[in-house]
Amino acid sequence: MKYNTVLFDVDNTLFDFTAAELEALSKLLQHYGAEANEENIAVYHRINNKLWKDLEDKKTTAKDLKLRRFELCFDELNIHTSDTIDRISQQYIEYLGQGRQLMPYAEELCRTLYENQIEIIIATNGLTQVQYSRLEGSPIKDFIKTIIISEEIGYAKPELAYFEYALGKSTTKHPGECLMVGDKLSADILGGLRAGMDTCWYNPEGVPNESDIKPHYEVKDLRDILKICL
C-alpha cells in the first residue's frame, strides 16, 4: 500500500454538504417568516462564501463567522426577529447537524480503506457542533480514527500548523505516507502540499483547474481513490 493514512475533508467530499445546507437554510428562513427561494438563498451563499474565504485567509474567526453571516444576511433580506443572532445561529447549526447525506460511494470507500487497515482522519474547517453531530449519526463513524476540526485546535486549512497537528495525531508521523483528499484546492490541496503530503482533488463536476495549485491526483468518483491507495 502506498499510503498508511488518508485525511479526508468532510463537506462535499464525504458528506453532501450542499444538500444539507440547502435543507437547513430553507428551514431557517421559513422559521423566521421568509421565503426559501433561490434569490434569498443566493444572498446567504454570497455572504457565507466570502466569510469562509476570510477564515482561510485568517481575516476572521470561526466564532465571528457563525454570527456575522446571519447578521449580514438578515439585514439584507430585511428579516426582523426578537431572537438574538446567537439564537439564530444556533438554530441553523441544529438544522445543519441533522444533515447526514453522504456523497456517492463515500461509505463504500471508507469501509474498504478501514478493512485494509488504512487509517482515516477527518480534516475539516467546519464547525465543531455540526461536524460531530453529523458524524455521530453517520454509517461511516466507526471507520474514522481521528477528527481534526479547525475550531477546536485554533488553526485552519491551509495553514501548515493545521496539517502538522493532524500528522501528530496520526500513527504514520511521516507526510509522505499520507494522502489528503478534498474538494477545495485553496484549503485541502494547498494545505496538503505545504505539509509535504500527496494530494487528491475530488472534483465530481470536472471543474477546470485554473489555479497554480496542482494536486497529485484528481478524481470524479470516490471509488477511484481505492485505485490510488490499494
Coordinates of N, CA and C in Angstrom, one line a residue:
M1 N 0.8 -1.2 0.0 CA 0.0 0.0 0.0 C 0.9 1.2 0.0
K2 N 0.5 2.2 -0.8 CA 1.3 3.4 -0.9 C 1.1 4.4 0.2
Y3 N -0.1 4.4 0.8 CA -0.4 5.3 1.9 C -0.9 4.5 3.1
N4 N -0.4 5.0 4.3 CA -0.9 4.4 5.5 C -2.1 5.2 6.1
T5 N -2.1 6.5 5.8 CA -3.1 7.4 6.3 C -3.8 8.2 5.2
V6 N -5.1 8.3 5.2 CA -5.8 9.2 4.3 C -6.6 10.2 5.2
L7 N -6.3 11.5 4.9 CA -7.0 12.6 5.5 C -8.1 13.0 4.6
F8 N -9.3 13.1 5.1 CA -10.5 13.5 4.3 C -11.1 14.8 4.8
D9 N -11.3 15.7 3.8 CA -12.2 16.8 4.1 C -13.6 16.2 4.3
V10 N -14.5 17.0 4.9 CA -15.8 16.4 5.1 C -16.8 17.0 4.1
D11 N -17.0 18.3 4.1 CA -18.1 18.9 3.3 C -17.8 18.8 1.8
N12 N -18.8 18.2 1.2 CA -18.7 18.0 -0.3 C -17.5 17.1 -0.7
T13 N -17.0 16.3 0.3 CA -16.0 15.3 0.0 C -16.6 14.0 0.4
L14 N -16.9 13.8 1.7 CA -17.5 12.6 2.2 C -19.0 12.9 2.4
F15 N -19.4 14.1 2.9 CA -20.8 14.4 3.1 C -21.3 15.4 2.1
D16 N -22.5 15.2 1.7 CA -23.1 16.1 0.7 C -23.6 17.4 1.4
F17 N -22.6 18.3 1.6 CA -22.9 19.5 2.4 C -23.9 20.4 1.6
T18 N -23.8 20.4 0.3 CA -24.8 21.2 -0.5 C -26.2 20.9 -0.2
A19 N -26.5 19.6 -0.1 CA -27.9 19.2 0.2 C -28.3 19.5 1.6
A20 N -27.3 19.2 2.6 CA -27.6 19.5 4.0 C -27.8 21.0 4.2
E21 N -27.0 21.8 3.6 CA -27.0 23.2 3.8 C -28.3 23.8 3.3
L22 N -28.7 23.4 2.1 CA -30.0 23.8 1.5 C -31.2 23.5 2.3
E23 N -31.2 22.3 2.9 CA -32.3 21.9 3.7 C -32.3 22.7 5.0
A24 N -31.1 22.9 5.6 CA -31.1 23.7 6.9 C -31.4 25.1 6.7
L25 N -30.9 25.7 5.6 CA -31.2 27.1 5.3 C -32.7 27.3 5.0
S26 N -33.2 26.4 4.3 CA -34.7 26.5 3.9 C -35.5 26.5 5.2
K27 N -35.2 25.6 6.1 CA -35.9 25.5 7.4 C -35.7 26.8 8.2
L28 N -34.5 27.3 8.2 CA -34.3 28.6 9.0 C -35.0 29.8 8.4
L29 N -35.0 30.0 7.1 CA -35.7 31.1 6.5 C -37.2 31.0 6.8
Q30 N -37.8 29.8 6.6 CA -39.2 29.6 6.9 C -39.5 29.8 8.3
H31 N -38.6 29.4 9.2 CA -38.8 29.6 10.7 C -39.0 31.0 11.0
Y32 N -38.3 31.9 10.3 CA -38.3 33.3 10.6 C -39.2 34.1 9.6
G33 N -40.1 33.4 8.9 CA -41.1 34.0 8.1 C -40.6 34.5 6.7
A34 N -39.5 34.0 6.2 CA -39.0 34.4 4.9 C -39.2 33.3 3.9
E35 N -39.2 33.6 2.7 CA -39.3 32.6 1.6 C -38.0 31.9 1.4
A36 N -38.0 30.6 1.3 CA -36.8 29.9 1.0 C -36.6 29.7 -0.6
N37 N -36.6 30.9 -1.2 CA -36.5 30.9 -2.7 C -35.0 31.1 -3.1
E38 N -34.8 30.9 -4.4 CA -33.4 31.0 -4.9 C -32.7 32.3 -4.7
E39 N -33.5 33.4 -4.8 CA -32.9 34.7 -4.5 C -32.4 34.9 -3.1
N40 N -33.2 34.5 -2.2 CA -32.8 34.7 -0.7 C -31.7 33.7 -0.4
I41 N -31.7 32.5 -0.9 CA -30.6 31.6 -0.6 C -29.3 32.0 -1.3
A42 N -29.4 32.7 -2.4 CA -28.2 33.2 -3.1 C -27.6 34.3 -2.3
V43 N -28.4 35.1 -1.6 CA -27.9 36.2 -0.8 C -27.0 35.6 0.4
Y44 N -27.6 34.5 1.0 CA -26.8 33.9 2.1 C -25.5 33.3 1.6
H45 N -25.6 32.6 0.4 CA -24.4 31.9 -0.1 C -23.3 33.0 -0.4
R46 N -23.7 34.1 -1.0 CA -22.7 35.1 -1.3 C -22.0 35.6 0.0
I47 N -22.8 35.9 1.0 CA -22.2 36.4 2.3 C -21.4 35.3 2.9
N48 N -21.9 34.1 3.0 CA -21.3 33.0 3.7 C -20.0 32.6 3.0
N49 N -20.0 32.5 1.7 CA -18.7 32.1 1.0 C -17.6 33.1 1.2
K50 N -18.0 34.4 1.2 CA -17.0 35.4 1.4 C -16.4 35.3 2.8
L51 N -17.2 35.0 3.8 CA -16.7 34.8 5.2 C -15.8 33.6 5.3
W52 N -16.2 32.5 4.7 CA -15.3 31.3 4.7 C -14.0 31.5 4.1
K53 N -14.0 32.3 3.0 CA -12.7 32.7 2.4 C -11.9 33.5 3.3
D54 N -12.6 34.4 4.0 CA -11.9 35.2 5.0 C -11.3 34.4 6.1
L55 N -12.0 33.3 6.5 CA -11.4 32.4 7.5 C -10.2 31.7 7.0
E56 N -10.2 31.2 5.8 CA -9.0 30.6 5.2 C -7.8 31.6 5.2
D57 N -8.1 32.9 4.9 CA -7.1 33.9 4.8 C -6.8 34.5 6.2
K58 N -7.3 34.0 7.2 CA -7.1 34.4 8.6 C -7.6 35.9 8.8
K59 N -8.6 36.3 8.1 CA -9.2 37.6 8.3 C -10.4 37.6 9.3
T60 N -10.8 36.4 9.7 CA -11.9 36.3 10.6 C -11.7 35.0 11.4
T61 N -12.6 34.8 12.4 CA -12.5 33.5 13.2 C -13.8 32.8 12.9
A62 N -13.8 31.5 13.3 CA -15.0 30.6 13.2 C -16.1 31.2 14.0
K63 N -15.8 31.7 15.2 CA -16.8 32.2 16.1 C -17.5 33.4 15.5
D64 N -16.7 34.3 14.9 CA -17.3 35.5 14.3 C -18.1 35.1 13.0
L65 N -17.6 34.2 12.3 CA -18.2 33.8 11.0 C -19.6 33.3 11.3
K66 N -19.8 32.4 12.4 CA -21.1 31.8 12.7 C -22.2 32.9 12.9
L67 N -21.8 34.0 13.5 CA -22.8 35.1 13.8 C -22.9 36.1 12.7
R68 N -21.8 36.5 12.1 CA -21.7 37.6 11.2 C -22.5 37.3 9.9
R69 N -22.5 36.0 9.5 CA -23.2 35.7 8.2 C -24.7 35.9 8.3
F70 N -25.3 35.6 9.5 CA -26.7 35.8 9.7 C -27.1 37.3 10.0
E71 N -26.2 38.0 10.6 CA -26.4 39.4 10.9 C -26.5 40.1 9.5
L72 N -25.5 39.8 8.6 CA -25.5 40.5 7.3 C -26.7 40.0 6.4
C73 N -26.9 38.7 6.5 CA -28.0 38.1 5.6 C -29.4 38.6 6.0
F74 N -29.7 38.6 7.3 CA -31.0 39.0 7.8 C -31.2 40.5 7.5
D75 N -30.1 41.3 7.6 CA -30.2 42.7 7.4 C -30.5 43.0 5.9
E76 N -29.8 42.3 5.0 CA -30.0 42.4 3.6 C -31.4 42.0 3.1
L77 N -31.9 40.9 3.7 CA -33.2 40.4 3.4 C -34.3 41.0 4.2
N78 N -34.0 42.0 5.0 CA -35.0 42.7 5.8 C -35.8 41.8 6.7
I79 N -35.2 40.8 7.3 CA -35.9 39.9 8.2 C -35.7 40.4 9.6
H80 N -36.9 40.6 10.3 CA -36.9 41.1 11.6 C -37.3 40.0 12.6
T81 N -36.6 40.0 13.7 CA -37.0 39.0 14.8 C -36.5 39.5 16.1
S82 N -37.1 39.0 17.2 CA -36.7 39.4 18.5 C -35.6 38.5 19.0
D83 N -35.3 37.4 18.3 CA -34.3 36.4 18.6 C -32.9 37.1 18.4
T84 N -32.0 36.7 19.2 CA -30.6 37.2 19.1 C -29.9 36.5 17.9
I85 N -28.8 37.1 17.4 CA -28.0 36.5 16.4 C -27.5 35.2 16.9
D86 N -27.1 35.1 18.2 CA -26.7 33.8 18.7 C -27.7 32.7 18.6
R87 N -29.0 33.1 18.9 CA -30.1 32.1 18.8 C -30.3 31.7 17.4
I88 N -30.3 32.7 16.4 CA -30.5 32.4 15.0 C -29.4 31.4 14.5
S89 N -28.1 31.7 14.9 CA -27.0 30.9 14.5 C -27.2 29.5 15.1
Q90 N -27.5 29.4 16.3 CA -27.7 28.1 17.0 C -28.8 27.2 16.3
Q91 N -29.9 27.9 16.0 CA -31.0 27.2 15.3 C -30.5 26.6 14.0
Y92 N -29.8 27.4 13.2 CA -29.2 26.9 11.9 C -28.3 25.8 12.1
I93 N -27.4 25.9 13.1 CA -26.5 24.8 13.4 C -27.2 23.5 13.8
E94 N -28.2 23.6 14.5 CA -29.0 22.4 14.9 C -29.6 21.8 13.6
Y95 N -30.2 22.6 12.8 CA -30.7 22.1 11.5 C -29.6 21.4 10.7
L96 N -28.5 22.1 10.6 CA -27.4 21.6 9.7 C -26.8 20.3 10.3
G97 N -26.8 20.2 11.6 CA -26.2 18.9 12.2 C -27.1 17.7 11.9
Q98 N -28.3 17.9 11.5 CA -29.2 16.8 11.1 C -29.0 16.3 9.7
G99 N -28.2 17.0 8.9 CA -28.0 16.7 7.5 C -26.8 15.7 7.4
R100 N -27.1 14.4 7.2 CA -26.1 13.4 7.2 C -26.0 12.7 5.8
Q101 N -26.5 13.4 4.8 CA -26.4 12.8 3.5 C -24.9 12.6 3.0
L102 N -24.6 11.4 2.6 CA -23.2 11.1 2.1 C -23.1 11.4 0.6
M103 N -21.9 11.7 0.2 CA -21.6 11.7 -1.2 C -21.6 10.3 -1.8
P104 N -21.8 10.1 -3.1 CA -21.9 8.8 -3.7 C -20.6 8.0 -3.4
Y105 N -20.8 6.8 -2.9 CA -19.7 5.8 -2.6 C -18.8 6.2 -1.4
A106 N -19.2 7.2 -0.7 CA -18.4 7.5 0.5 C -18.3 6.4 1.5
E107 N -19.4 5.8 1.8 CA -19.5 4.7 2.8 C -18.6 3.5 2.3
E108 N -18.8 3.2 1.0 CA -18.0 2.1 0.4 C -16.5 2.3 0.5
L109 N -16.1 3.6 0.2 CA -14.7 4.0 0.2 C -14.1 3.8 1.6
C110 N -14.8 4.4 2.6 CA -14.3 4.4 4.0 C -14.3 3.0 4.5
R111 N -15.3 2.2 4.2 CA -15.3 0.8 4.7 C -14.1 0.0 4.1
T112 N -13.8 0.2 2.9 CA -12.8 -0.6 2.2 C -11.4 -0.2 2.7
L113 N -11.2 1.1 2.9 CA -9.9 1.6 3.5 C -9.7 1.0 4.9
Y114 N -10.8 1.1 5.7 CA -10.7 0.6 7.0 C -10.4 -0.9 7.1
E115 N -11.0 -1.7 6.2 CA -10.8 -3.1 6.1 C -9.4 -3.4 5.7
N116 N -8.8 -2.5 5.0 CA -7.4 -2.7 4.5 C -6.4 -2.0 5.5
Q117 N -6.9 -1.7 6.7 CA -6.0 -1.1 7.7 C -5.4 0.2 7.4
I118 N -6.0 1.0 6.6 CA -5.6 2.3 6.2 C -6.3 3.3 7.2
E119 N -5.5 4.1 7.9 CA -6.1 5.0 8.9 C -6.8 6.1 8.2
I120 N -8.0 6.5 8.7 CA -8.8 7.6 8.2 C -8.9 8.7 9.2
I121 N -8.5 9.9 8.8 CA -8.5 11.1 9.6 C -9.4 12.1 9.0
I122 N -10.4 12.6 9.7 CA -11.2 13.7 9.2 C -10.4 15.0 9.4
A123 N -10.3 15.8 8.4 CA -9.6 17.1 8.5 C -10.5 18.2 7.9
T124 N -11.2 18.9 8.8 CA -12.2 19.9 8.4 C -12.1 21.2 9.0
N125 N -12.5 22.2 8.3 CA -12.6 23.6 8.8 C -14.0 23.9 9.2
G126 N -14.9 22.9 9.2 CA -16.3 23.0 9.6 C -16.5 23.3 11.0
L127 N -17.7 23.6 11.4 CA -18.0 24.0 12.8 C -18.1 22.7 13.7
T128 N -17.5 22.8 14.9 CA -17.4 21.6 15.8 C -18.8 20.9 16.0
Q129 N -19.7 21.7 16.4 CA -21.0 21.1 16.8 C -21.7 20.4 15.6
V130 N -21.6 21.0 14.4 CA -22.2 20.5 13.2 C -21.5 19.2 12.8
Q131 N -20.2 19.2 12.8 CA -19.4 18.0 12.3 C -19.6 16.8 13.3
Y132 N -19.5 17.0 14.6 CA -19.7 15.9 15.5 C -21.1 15.3 15.4
S133 N -22.1 16.2 15.3 CA -23.5 15.7 15.2 C -23.7 14.9 13.9
R134 N -23.1 15.4 12.8 CA -23.3 14.6 11.5 C -22.6 13.3 11.5
L135 N -21.4 13.3 12.1 CA -20.6 12.1 12.1 C -21.1 11.1 13.0
E136 N -21.7 11.5 14.2 CA -22.2 10.6 15.2 C -23.4 9.8 14.6
G137 N -24.2 10.4 13.8 CA -25.3 9.7 13.2 C -25.0 9.0 11.9
S138 N -23.8 9.0 11.5 CA -23.4 8.5 10.1 C -22.9 7.1 10.1
P139 N -23.2 6.4 9.0 CA -22.7 5.0 8.9 C -21.2 4.9 8.8
I140 N -20.5 6.0 8.6 CA -19.0 5.9 8.4 C -18.3 6.2 9.7
K141 N -19.0 6.5 10.8 CA -18.3 6.9 12.0 C -17.3 5.9 12.6
D142 N -17.6 4.6 12.5 CA -16.8 3.6 13.1 C -15.5 3.3 12.3
F143 N -15.4 3.9 11.1 CA -14.2 3.7 10.2 C -13.2 4.8 10.5
I144 N -13.6 5.8 11.3 CA -12.7 7.0 11.4 C -11.9 6.9 12.7
K145 N -10.6 7.2 12.6 CA -9.8 7.1 13.8 C -9.7 8.4 14.6
T146 N -9.6 9.5 13.8 CA -9.4 10.8 14.4 C -10.2 11.9 13.7
I147 N -10.7 12.9 14.4 CA -11.3 14.0 13.8 C -10.6 15.3 14.2
I148 N -10.1 16.0 13.2 CA -9.4 17.3 13.4 C -10.3 18.4 12.9
I149 N -10.7 19.3 13.8 CA -11.6 20.4 13.5 C -10.9 21.7 13.8
S150 N -10.9 22.6 12.8 CA -10.1 23.8 13.0 C -10.6 24.6 14.2
E151 N -11.9 24.7 14.4 CA -12.4 25.5 15.5 C -11.9 25.0 16.9
E152 N -11.6 23.7 16.9 CA -11.1 23.1 18.2 C -9.6 23.4 18.4
I153 N -8.8 23.4 17.3 CA -7.4 23.4 17.5 C -6.8 24.8 17.3
G154 N -7.6 25.7 16.7 CA -7.1 27.1 16.6 C -6.4 27.4 15.3
Y155 N -6.3 26.4 14.4 CA -5.7 26.5 13.1 C -6.7 26.0 12.0
A156 N -6.6 26.6 10.8 CA -7.5 26.2 9.8 C -6.7 25.9 8.5
K157 N -7.2 24.9 7.7 CA -6.6 24.7 6.4 C -6.7 25.9 5.6
P158 N -5.7 26.3 4.9 CA -4.5 25.5 4.5 C -3.2 25.8 5.4
E159 N -3.4 26.3 6.6 CA -2.2 26.6 7.4 C -1.4 25.3 7.6
L160 N -0.1 25.5 7.6 CA 0.8 24.4 7.8 C 0.6 23.8 9.2
A161 N 0.4 24.7 10.2 CA 0.2 24.3 11.6 C -0.9 23.3 11.7
Y162 N -2.0 23.5 10.9 CA -3.1 22.6 10.9 C -2.7 21.2 10.6
F163 N -1.9 21.1 9.5 CA -1.5 19.8 9.0 C -0.5 19.1 9.9
E164 N 0.4 19.9 10.4 CA 1.4 19.4 11.4 C 0.7 18.8 12.6
Y165 N -0.4 19.5 13.1 CA -1.2 19.0 14.2 C -1.8 17.7 13.8
A166 N -2.4 17.6 12.6 CA -3.1 16.4 12.1 C -2.1 15.2 12.0
L167 N -0.9 15.5 11.5 CA 0.1 14.5 11.4 C 0.5 14.0 12.8
G168 N 0.6 14.9 13.7 CA 0.9 14.4 15.1 C -0.1 13.5 15.7
K169 N -1.3 13.6 15.2 CA -2.4 12.7 15.8 C -2.5 11.4 15.0
S170 N -1.7 11.3 13.9 CA -1.8 10.1 13.1 C -0.8 9.0 13.6
T171 N -1.0 7.8 13.2 CA 0.0 6.8 13.6 C 1.2 6.8 12.6
T172 N 1.0 7.5 11.5 CA 2.0 7.5 10.4 C 3.2 8.3 10.8
K173 N 3.0 9.6 11.1 CA 4.0 10.6 11.5 C 4.9 11.1 10.3
H174 N 4.8 10.5 9.2 CA 5.6 10.9 8.0 C 4.6 11.4 6.9
P175 N 4.8 12.7 6.5 CA 3.8 13.2 5.5 C 3.8 12.4 4.2
G176 N 4.9 11.8 3.8 CA 5.0 11.1 2.5 C 4.1 9.9 2.5
E177 N 3.7 9.4 3.7 CA 2.8 8.2 3.7 C 1.3 8.6 3.9
C178 N 1.1 9.9 3.7 CA -0.3 10.4 3.9 C -0.8 11.0 2.5
L179 N -2.1 10.8 2.4 CA -2.9 11.3 1.2 C -3.9 12.2 1.7
M180 N -3.9 13.5 1.3 CA -5.0 14.5 1.6 C -6.0 14.5 0.5
V181 N -7.3 14.3 0.8 CA -8.4 14.2 -0.2 C -9.4 15.3 0.2
G182 N -9.7 16.2 -0.8 CA -10.7 17.2 -0.5 C -11.1 17.9 -1.8
D183 N -12.2 18.7 -1.7 CA -12.8 19.3 -2.9 C -12.3 20.7 -3.1
K184 N -11.6 21.3 -2.1 CA -11.1 22.7 -2.3 C -9.7 22.8 -2.5
L185 N -9.3 23.3 -3.7 CA -7.9 23.5 -4.0 C -7.2 24.4 -3.0
S186 N -7.9 25.5 -2.6 CA -7.3 26.6 -1.8 C -7.1 26.2 -0.4
A187 N -7.8 25.2 0.1 CA -7.7 24.7 1.5 C -7.1 23.4 1.6
D188 N -7.8 22.4 1.0 CA -7.3 21.0 1.2 C -6.0 20.7 0.4
I189 N -6.0 21.0 -0.8 CA -4.9 20.7 -1.7 C -3.7 21.5 -1.4
L190 N -3.9 22.8 -1.3 CA -2.7 23.7 -0.9 C -2.1 23.3 0.4
G191 N -3.0 23.1 1.4 CA -2.5 22.8 2.7 C -1.7 21.5 2.7
G192 N -2.3 20.5 2.0 CA -1.6 19.2 2.0 C -0.2 19.3 1.3
L193 N -0.2 20.1 0.2 CA 1.1 20.3 -0.5 C 2.1 21.0 0.4
R194 N 1.7 22.0 1.1 CA 2.6 22.7 2.1 C 3.2 21.7 3.1
A195 N 2.4 20.7 3.5 CA 2.8 19.8 4.5 C 3.7 18.7 4.0
G196 N 3.8 18.6 2.7 CA 4.6 17.5 2.1 C 3.8 16.3 1.8
M197 N 2.5 16.3 1.9 CA 1.7 15.2 1.6 C 1.3 15.1 0.2
D198 N 1.0 13.9 -0.3 CA 0.4 13.7 -1.6 C -1.1 14.2 -1.5
T199 N -1.6 14.7 -2.6 CA -3.0 15.3 -2.5 C -3.8 14.7 -3.6
C200 N -5.1 14.7 -3.4 CA -6.1 14.2 -4.3 C -7.3 15.2 -4.3
W201 N -7.5 15.8 -5.5 CA -8.6 16.7 -5.6 C -9.9 16.0 -6.0
Y202 N -10.9 16.0 -5.2 CA -12.2 15.4 -5.5 C -13.0 16.4 -6.3
N203 N -13.2 16.2 -7.6 CA -13.8 17.2 -8.5 C -14.9 16.5 -9.3
P204 N -16.0 16.1 -8.7 CA -17.0 15.4 -9.4 C -17.6 16.1 -10.6
E205 N -17.6 17.4 -10.6 CA -18.2 18.1 -11.7 C -17.2 18.4 -12.8
G206 N -16.0 18.0 -12.6 CA -14.9 18.2 -13.7 C -14.7 19.7 -13.9
V207 N -14.7 20.5 -12.9 CA -14.4 21.9 -13.0 C -12.9 22.1 -13.4
P208 N -12.6 23.0 -14.4 CA -11.2 23.2 -14.8 C -10.4 23.8 -13.7
N209 N -9.2 23.3 -13.5 CA -8.3 23.9 -12.5 C -7.5 25.0 -13.2
E210 N -7.9 26.2 -12.9 CA -7.2 27.4 -13.5 C -6.3 28.1 -12.5
S211 N -6.0 27.4 -11.4 CA -5.1 27.9 -10.4 C -3.7 27.4 -10.6
D212 N -2.8 27.9 -9.7 CA -1.4 27.4 -9.7 C -1.3 26.2 -8.8
I213 N -2.3 25.8 -8.1 CA -2.3 24.7 -7.2 C -2.5 23.4 -7.9
K214 N -1.5 22.5 -7.9 CA -1.5 21.3 -8.7 C -1.6 20.0 -7.8
P215 N -2.7 19.4 -7.7 CA -2.8 18.1 -6.9 C -2.0 17.0 -7.6
H216 N -1.7 16.0 -6.8 CA -1.0 14.8 -7.4 C -2.0 14.0 -8.2
Y217 N -3.3 14.0 -7.7 CA -4.3 13.2 -8.4 C -5.6 14.0 -8.4
E218 N -6.4 13.6 -9.4 CA -7.8 14.3 -9.5 C -8.8 13.2 -9.8
V219 N -9.9 13.1 -9.1 CA -10.9 12.1 -9.3 C -12.3 12.7 -9.4
K220 N -13.1 12.1 -10.2 CA -14.5 12.4 -10.2 C -15.4 11.5 -9.4
D221 N -14.9 10.3 -9.1 CA -15.6 9.2 -8.4 C -14.8 8.8 -7.2
L222 N -15.4 8.8 -6.0 CA -14.7 8.5 -4.8 C -14.1 7.1 -4.9
R223 N -14.6 6.2 -5.6 CA -14.1 4.8 -5.7 C -12.7 4.8 -6.4
D224 N -12.4 5.8 -7.1 CA -11.1 5.9 -7.8 C -10.0 6.1 -6.8
I225 N -10.3 6.6 -5.6 CA -9.3 6.7 -4.6 C -8.8 5.4 -4.1
L226 N -9.6 4.3 -4.2 CA -9.1 3.0 -3.9 C -8.0 2.5 -4.8
K227 N -8.1 2.9 -6.1 CA -7.0 2.6 -7.1 C -5.7 3.3 -6.7
I228 N -5.8 4.4 -6.1 CA -4.7 5.2 -5.7 C -4.0 4.6 -4.5
C229 N -4.9 4.1 -3.5 CA -4.4 3.7 -2.2 C -4.0 2.2 -2.1
L230 N -4.7 1.4 -2.9 CA -4.6 -0.1 -2.7 C -3.7 -0.7 -3.8

